[in-house]
PDB file of C-alpha atoms and ligand atoms in Angstrom:
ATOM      1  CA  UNK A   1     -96.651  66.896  -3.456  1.00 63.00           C
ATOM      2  CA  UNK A   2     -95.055  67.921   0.050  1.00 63.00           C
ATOM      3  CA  UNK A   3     -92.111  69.294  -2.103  1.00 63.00           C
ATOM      4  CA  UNK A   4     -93.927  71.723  -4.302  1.00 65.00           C
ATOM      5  CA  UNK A   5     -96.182  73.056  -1.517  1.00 60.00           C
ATOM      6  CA  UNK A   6     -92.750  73.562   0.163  1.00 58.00           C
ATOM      7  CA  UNK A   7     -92.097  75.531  -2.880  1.00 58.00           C
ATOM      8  CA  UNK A   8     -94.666  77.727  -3.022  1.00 55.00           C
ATOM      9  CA  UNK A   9     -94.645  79.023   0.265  1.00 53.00           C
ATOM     10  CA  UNK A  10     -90.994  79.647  -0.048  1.00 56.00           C
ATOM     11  CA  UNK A  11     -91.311  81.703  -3.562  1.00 59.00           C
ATOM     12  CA  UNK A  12     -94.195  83.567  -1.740  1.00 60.00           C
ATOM     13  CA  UNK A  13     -92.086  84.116   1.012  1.00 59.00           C
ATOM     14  CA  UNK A  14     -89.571  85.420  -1.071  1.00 56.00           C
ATOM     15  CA  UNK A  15     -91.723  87.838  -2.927  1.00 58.00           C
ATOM     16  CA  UNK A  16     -93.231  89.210   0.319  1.00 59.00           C
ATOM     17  CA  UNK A  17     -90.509  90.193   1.076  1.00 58.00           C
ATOM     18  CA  UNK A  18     -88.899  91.933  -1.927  1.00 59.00           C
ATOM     19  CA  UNK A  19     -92.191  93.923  -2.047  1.00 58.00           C
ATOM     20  CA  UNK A  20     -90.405  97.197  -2.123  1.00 57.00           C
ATOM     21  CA  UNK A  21     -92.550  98.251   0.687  1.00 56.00           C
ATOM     22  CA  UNK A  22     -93.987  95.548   2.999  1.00 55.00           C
ATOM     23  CA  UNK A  23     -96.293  98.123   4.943  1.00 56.00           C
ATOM     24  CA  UNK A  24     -97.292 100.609   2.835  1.00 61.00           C
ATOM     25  CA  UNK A  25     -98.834 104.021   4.583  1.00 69.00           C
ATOM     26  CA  UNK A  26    -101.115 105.818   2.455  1.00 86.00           C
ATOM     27  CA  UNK A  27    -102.781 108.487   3.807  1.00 93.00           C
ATOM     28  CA  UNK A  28    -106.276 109.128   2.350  1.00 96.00           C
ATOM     29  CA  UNK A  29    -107.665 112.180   2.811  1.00 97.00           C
ATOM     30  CA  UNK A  30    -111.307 111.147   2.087  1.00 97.00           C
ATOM     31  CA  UNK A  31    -110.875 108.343   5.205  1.00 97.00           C
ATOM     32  CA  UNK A  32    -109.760 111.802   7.329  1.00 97.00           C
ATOM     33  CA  UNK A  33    -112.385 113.412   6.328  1.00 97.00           C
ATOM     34  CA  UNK A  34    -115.069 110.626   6.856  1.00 97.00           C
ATOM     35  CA  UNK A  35    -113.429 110.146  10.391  1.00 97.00           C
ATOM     36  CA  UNK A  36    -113.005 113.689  11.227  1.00 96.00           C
ATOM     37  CA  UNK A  37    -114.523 115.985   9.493  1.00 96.00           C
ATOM     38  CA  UNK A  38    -118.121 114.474   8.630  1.00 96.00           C
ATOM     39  CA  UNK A  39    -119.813 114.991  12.042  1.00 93.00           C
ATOM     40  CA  UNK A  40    -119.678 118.730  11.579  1.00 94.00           C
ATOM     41  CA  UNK A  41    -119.163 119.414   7.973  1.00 95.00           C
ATOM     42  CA  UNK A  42    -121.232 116.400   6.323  1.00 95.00           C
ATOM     43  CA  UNK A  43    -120.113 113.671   3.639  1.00 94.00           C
ATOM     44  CA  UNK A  44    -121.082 116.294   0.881  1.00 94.00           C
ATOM     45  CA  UNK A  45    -119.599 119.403   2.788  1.00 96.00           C
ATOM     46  CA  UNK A  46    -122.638 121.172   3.443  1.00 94.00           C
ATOM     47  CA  UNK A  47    -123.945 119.801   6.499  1.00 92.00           C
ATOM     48  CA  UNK A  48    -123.496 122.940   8.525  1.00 83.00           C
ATOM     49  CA  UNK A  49    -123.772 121.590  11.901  1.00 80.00           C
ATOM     50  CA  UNK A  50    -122.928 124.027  14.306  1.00 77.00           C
ATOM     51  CA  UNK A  51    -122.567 126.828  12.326  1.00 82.00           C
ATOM     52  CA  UNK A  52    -119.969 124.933  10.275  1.00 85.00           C
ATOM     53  CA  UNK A  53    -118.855 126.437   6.850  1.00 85.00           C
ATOM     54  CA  UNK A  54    -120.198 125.179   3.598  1.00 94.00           C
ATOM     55  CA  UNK A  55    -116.603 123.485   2.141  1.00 96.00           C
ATOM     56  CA  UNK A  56    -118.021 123.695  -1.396  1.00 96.00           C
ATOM     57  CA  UNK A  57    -118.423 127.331  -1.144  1.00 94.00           C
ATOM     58  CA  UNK A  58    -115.386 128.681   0.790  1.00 95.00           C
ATOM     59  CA  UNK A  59    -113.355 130.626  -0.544  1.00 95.00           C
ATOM     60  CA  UNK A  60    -110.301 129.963   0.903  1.00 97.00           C
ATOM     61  CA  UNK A  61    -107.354 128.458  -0.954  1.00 97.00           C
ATOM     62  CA  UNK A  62    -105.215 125.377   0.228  1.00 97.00           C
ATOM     63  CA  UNK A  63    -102.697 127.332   2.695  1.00 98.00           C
ATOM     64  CA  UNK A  64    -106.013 128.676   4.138  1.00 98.00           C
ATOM     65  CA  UNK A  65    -107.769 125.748   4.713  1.00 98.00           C
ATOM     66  CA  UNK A  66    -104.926 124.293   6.432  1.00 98.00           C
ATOM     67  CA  UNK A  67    -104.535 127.010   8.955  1.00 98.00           C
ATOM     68  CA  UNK A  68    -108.126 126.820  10.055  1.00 98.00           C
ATOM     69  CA  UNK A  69    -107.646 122.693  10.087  1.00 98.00           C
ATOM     70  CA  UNK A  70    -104.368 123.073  12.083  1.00 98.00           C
ATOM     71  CA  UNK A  71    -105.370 125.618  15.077  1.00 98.00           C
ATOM     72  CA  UNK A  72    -108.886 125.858  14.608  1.00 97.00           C
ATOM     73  CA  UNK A  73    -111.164 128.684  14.421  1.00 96.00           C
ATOM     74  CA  UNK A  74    -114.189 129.590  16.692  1.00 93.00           C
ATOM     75  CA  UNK A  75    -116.180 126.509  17.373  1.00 91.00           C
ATOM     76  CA  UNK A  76    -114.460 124.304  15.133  1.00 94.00           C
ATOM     77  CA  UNK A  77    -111.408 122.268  16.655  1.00 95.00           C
ATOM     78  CA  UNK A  78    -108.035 122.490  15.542  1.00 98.00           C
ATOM     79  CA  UNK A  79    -106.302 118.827  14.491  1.00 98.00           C
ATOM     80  CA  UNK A  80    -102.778 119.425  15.458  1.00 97.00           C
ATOM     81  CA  UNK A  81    -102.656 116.997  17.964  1.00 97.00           C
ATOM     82  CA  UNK A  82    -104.623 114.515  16.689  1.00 96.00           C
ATOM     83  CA  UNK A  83    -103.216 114.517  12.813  1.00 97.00           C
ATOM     84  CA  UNK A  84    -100.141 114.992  11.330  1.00 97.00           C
ATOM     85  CA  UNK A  85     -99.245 117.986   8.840  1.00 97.00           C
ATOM     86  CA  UNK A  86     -99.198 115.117   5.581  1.00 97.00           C
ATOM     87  CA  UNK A  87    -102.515 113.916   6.968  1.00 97.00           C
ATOM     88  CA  UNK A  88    -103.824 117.338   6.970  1.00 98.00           C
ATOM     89  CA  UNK A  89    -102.923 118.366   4.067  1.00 98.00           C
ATOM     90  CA  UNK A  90    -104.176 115.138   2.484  1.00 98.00           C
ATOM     91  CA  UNK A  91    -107.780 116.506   4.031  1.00 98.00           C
ATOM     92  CA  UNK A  92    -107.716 119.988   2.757  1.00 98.00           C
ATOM     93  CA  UNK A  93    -107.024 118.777  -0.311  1.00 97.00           C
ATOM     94  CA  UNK A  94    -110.039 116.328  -0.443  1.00 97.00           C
ATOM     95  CA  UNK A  95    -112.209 119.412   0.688  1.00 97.00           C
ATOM     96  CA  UNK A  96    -110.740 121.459  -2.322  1.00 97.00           C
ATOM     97  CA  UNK A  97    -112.836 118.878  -4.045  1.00 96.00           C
ATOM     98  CA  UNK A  98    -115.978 118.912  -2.958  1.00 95.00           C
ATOM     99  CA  UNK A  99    -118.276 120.721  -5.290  1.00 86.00           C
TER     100      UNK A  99
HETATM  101  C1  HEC B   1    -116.901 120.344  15.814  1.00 61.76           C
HETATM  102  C2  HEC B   1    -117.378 120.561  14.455  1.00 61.76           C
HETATM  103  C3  HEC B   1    -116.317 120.601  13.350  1.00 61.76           C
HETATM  104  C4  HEC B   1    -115.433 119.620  12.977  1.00 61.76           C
HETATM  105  C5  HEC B   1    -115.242 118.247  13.599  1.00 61.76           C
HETATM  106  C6  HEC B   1    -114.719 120.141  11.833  1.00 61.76           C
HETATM  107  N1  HEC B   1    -115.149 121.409  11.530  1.00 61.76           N
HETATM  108 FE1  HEC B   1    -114.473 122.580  10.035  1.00 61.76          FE
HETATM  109  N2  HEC B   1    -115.626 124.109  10.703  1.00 61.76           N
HETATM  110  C7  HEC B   1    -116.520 124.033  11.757  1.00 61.76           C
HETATM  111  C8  HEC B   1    -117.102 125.345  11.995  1.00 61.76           C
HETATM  112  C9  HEC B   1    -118.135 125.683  13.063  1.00 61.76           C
HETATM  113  C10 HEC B   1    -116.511 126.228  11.038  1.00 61.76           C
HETATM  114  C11 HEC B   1    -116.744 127.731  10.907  1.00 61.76           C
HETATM  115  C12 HEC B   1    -115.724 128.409  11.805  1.00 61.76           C
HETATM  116  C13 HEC B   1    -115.982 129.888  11.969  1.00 61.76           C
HETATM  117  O1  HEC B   1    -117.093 130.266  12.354  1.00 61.76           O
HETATM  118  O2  HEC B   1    -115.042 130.665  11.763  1.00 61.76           O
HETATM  119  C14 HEC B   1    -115.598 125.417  10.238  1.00 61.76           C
HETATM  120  C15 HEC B   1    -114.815 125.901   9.208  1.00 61.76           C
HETATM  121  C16 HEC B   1    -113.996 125.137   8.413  1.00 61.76           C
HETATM  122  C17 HEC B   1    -113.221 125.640   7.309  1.00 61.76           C
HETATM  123  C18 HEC B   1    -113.158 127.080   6.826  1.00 61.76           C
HETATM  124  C19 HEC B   1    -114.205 127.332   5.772  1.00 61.76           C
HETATM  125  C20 HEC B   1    -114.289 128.774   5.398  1.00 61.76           C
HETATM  126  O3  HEC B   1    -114.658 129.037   4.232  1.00 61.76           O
HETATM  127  O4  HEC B   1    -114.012 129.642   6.221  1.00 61.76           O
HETATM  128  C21 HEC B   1    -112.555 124.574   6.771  1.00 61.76           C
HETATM  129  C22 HEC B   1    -111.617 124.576   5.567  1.00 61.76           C
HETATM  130  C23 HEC B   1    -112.892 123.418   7.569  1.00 61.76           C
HETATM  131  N3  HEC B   1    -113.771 123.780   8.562  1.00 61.76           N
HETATM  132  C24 HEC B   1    -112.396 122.143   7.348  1.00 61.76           C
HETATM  133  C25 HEC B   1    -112.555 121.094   8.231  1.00 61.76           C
HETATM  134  C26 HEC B   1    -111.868 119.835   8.098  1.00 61.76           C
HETATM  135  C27 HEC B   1    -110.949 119.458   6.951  1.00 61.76           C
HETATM  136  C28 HEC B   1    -112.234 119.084   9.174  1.00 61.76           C
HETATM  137  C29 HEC B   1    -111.729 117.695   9.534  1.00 61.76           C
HETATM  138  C30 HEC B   1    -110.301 117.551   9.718  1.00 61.76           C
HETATM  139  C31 HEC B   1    -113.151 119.876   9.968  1.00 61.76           C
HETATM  140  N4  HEC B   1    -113.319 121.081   9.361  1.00 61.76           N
HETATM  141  C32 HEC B   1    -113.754 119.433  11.139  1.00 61.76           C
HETATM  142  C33 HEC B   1    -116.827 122.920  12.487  1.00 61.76           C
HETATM  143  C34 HEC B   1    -116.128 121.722  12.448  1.00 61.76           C
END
């Protein structure tokens, strides 16, 4: 009994720690958004608070967006102290999906 319990921790142990990466760091761009981006621009984009741009209808492409993410632009912020350029990008790209 004691044995195989001994034996199971050990082979879980074992594959814990051959998990080719034991702390995987996905970055999600919908969390981002839902974190950073919702208070202004609203789960669906089109919230408009403060004068904010509808995301579904801009026109700008991906290099765009991440300019006006990164430094800002009028009243809305820029995020290039508080996210990094892969997390950033990771956002724009979830706005290029919202429809
Ligand atoms: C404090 C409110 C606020 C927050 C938070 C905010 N935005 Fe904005 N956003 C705005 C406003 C206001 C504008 C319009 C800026 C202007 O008048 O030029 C805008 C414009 C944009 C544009 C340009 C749209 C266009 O067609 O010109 C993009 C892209 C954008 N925001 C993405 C984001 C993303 C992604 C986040 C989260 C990382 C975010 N915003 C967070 C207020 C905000």
């Amino acid at each position: 009994m004691r044995i195989t319990f001994v034996l199971i921790i050990l082979s879980w142990y074992v594959w814990a720690c051959s998990a080719p990466e034991s702390k995987p760091q996905t970055i999600s761009g919908v969390e981002i958004y839902k974190t950073r981006c919702v208070t202004c621009h609203g789960t669906d984009g089109r919230m408009g608070m403060n004068g904010a741009k509808e995301l579904p209808d801009s026109p700008l492409n991906a290099a765009q967006r991440i300019e006006v993410v990164t430094h800002g632009r009028n009243i809305m912020p820029g995020f290039k102290e508080m996210l990094s350029e892969e997390e950033i990008k990771a956002v724009v790209e979830f706005t290029m999906t919202l429809k």
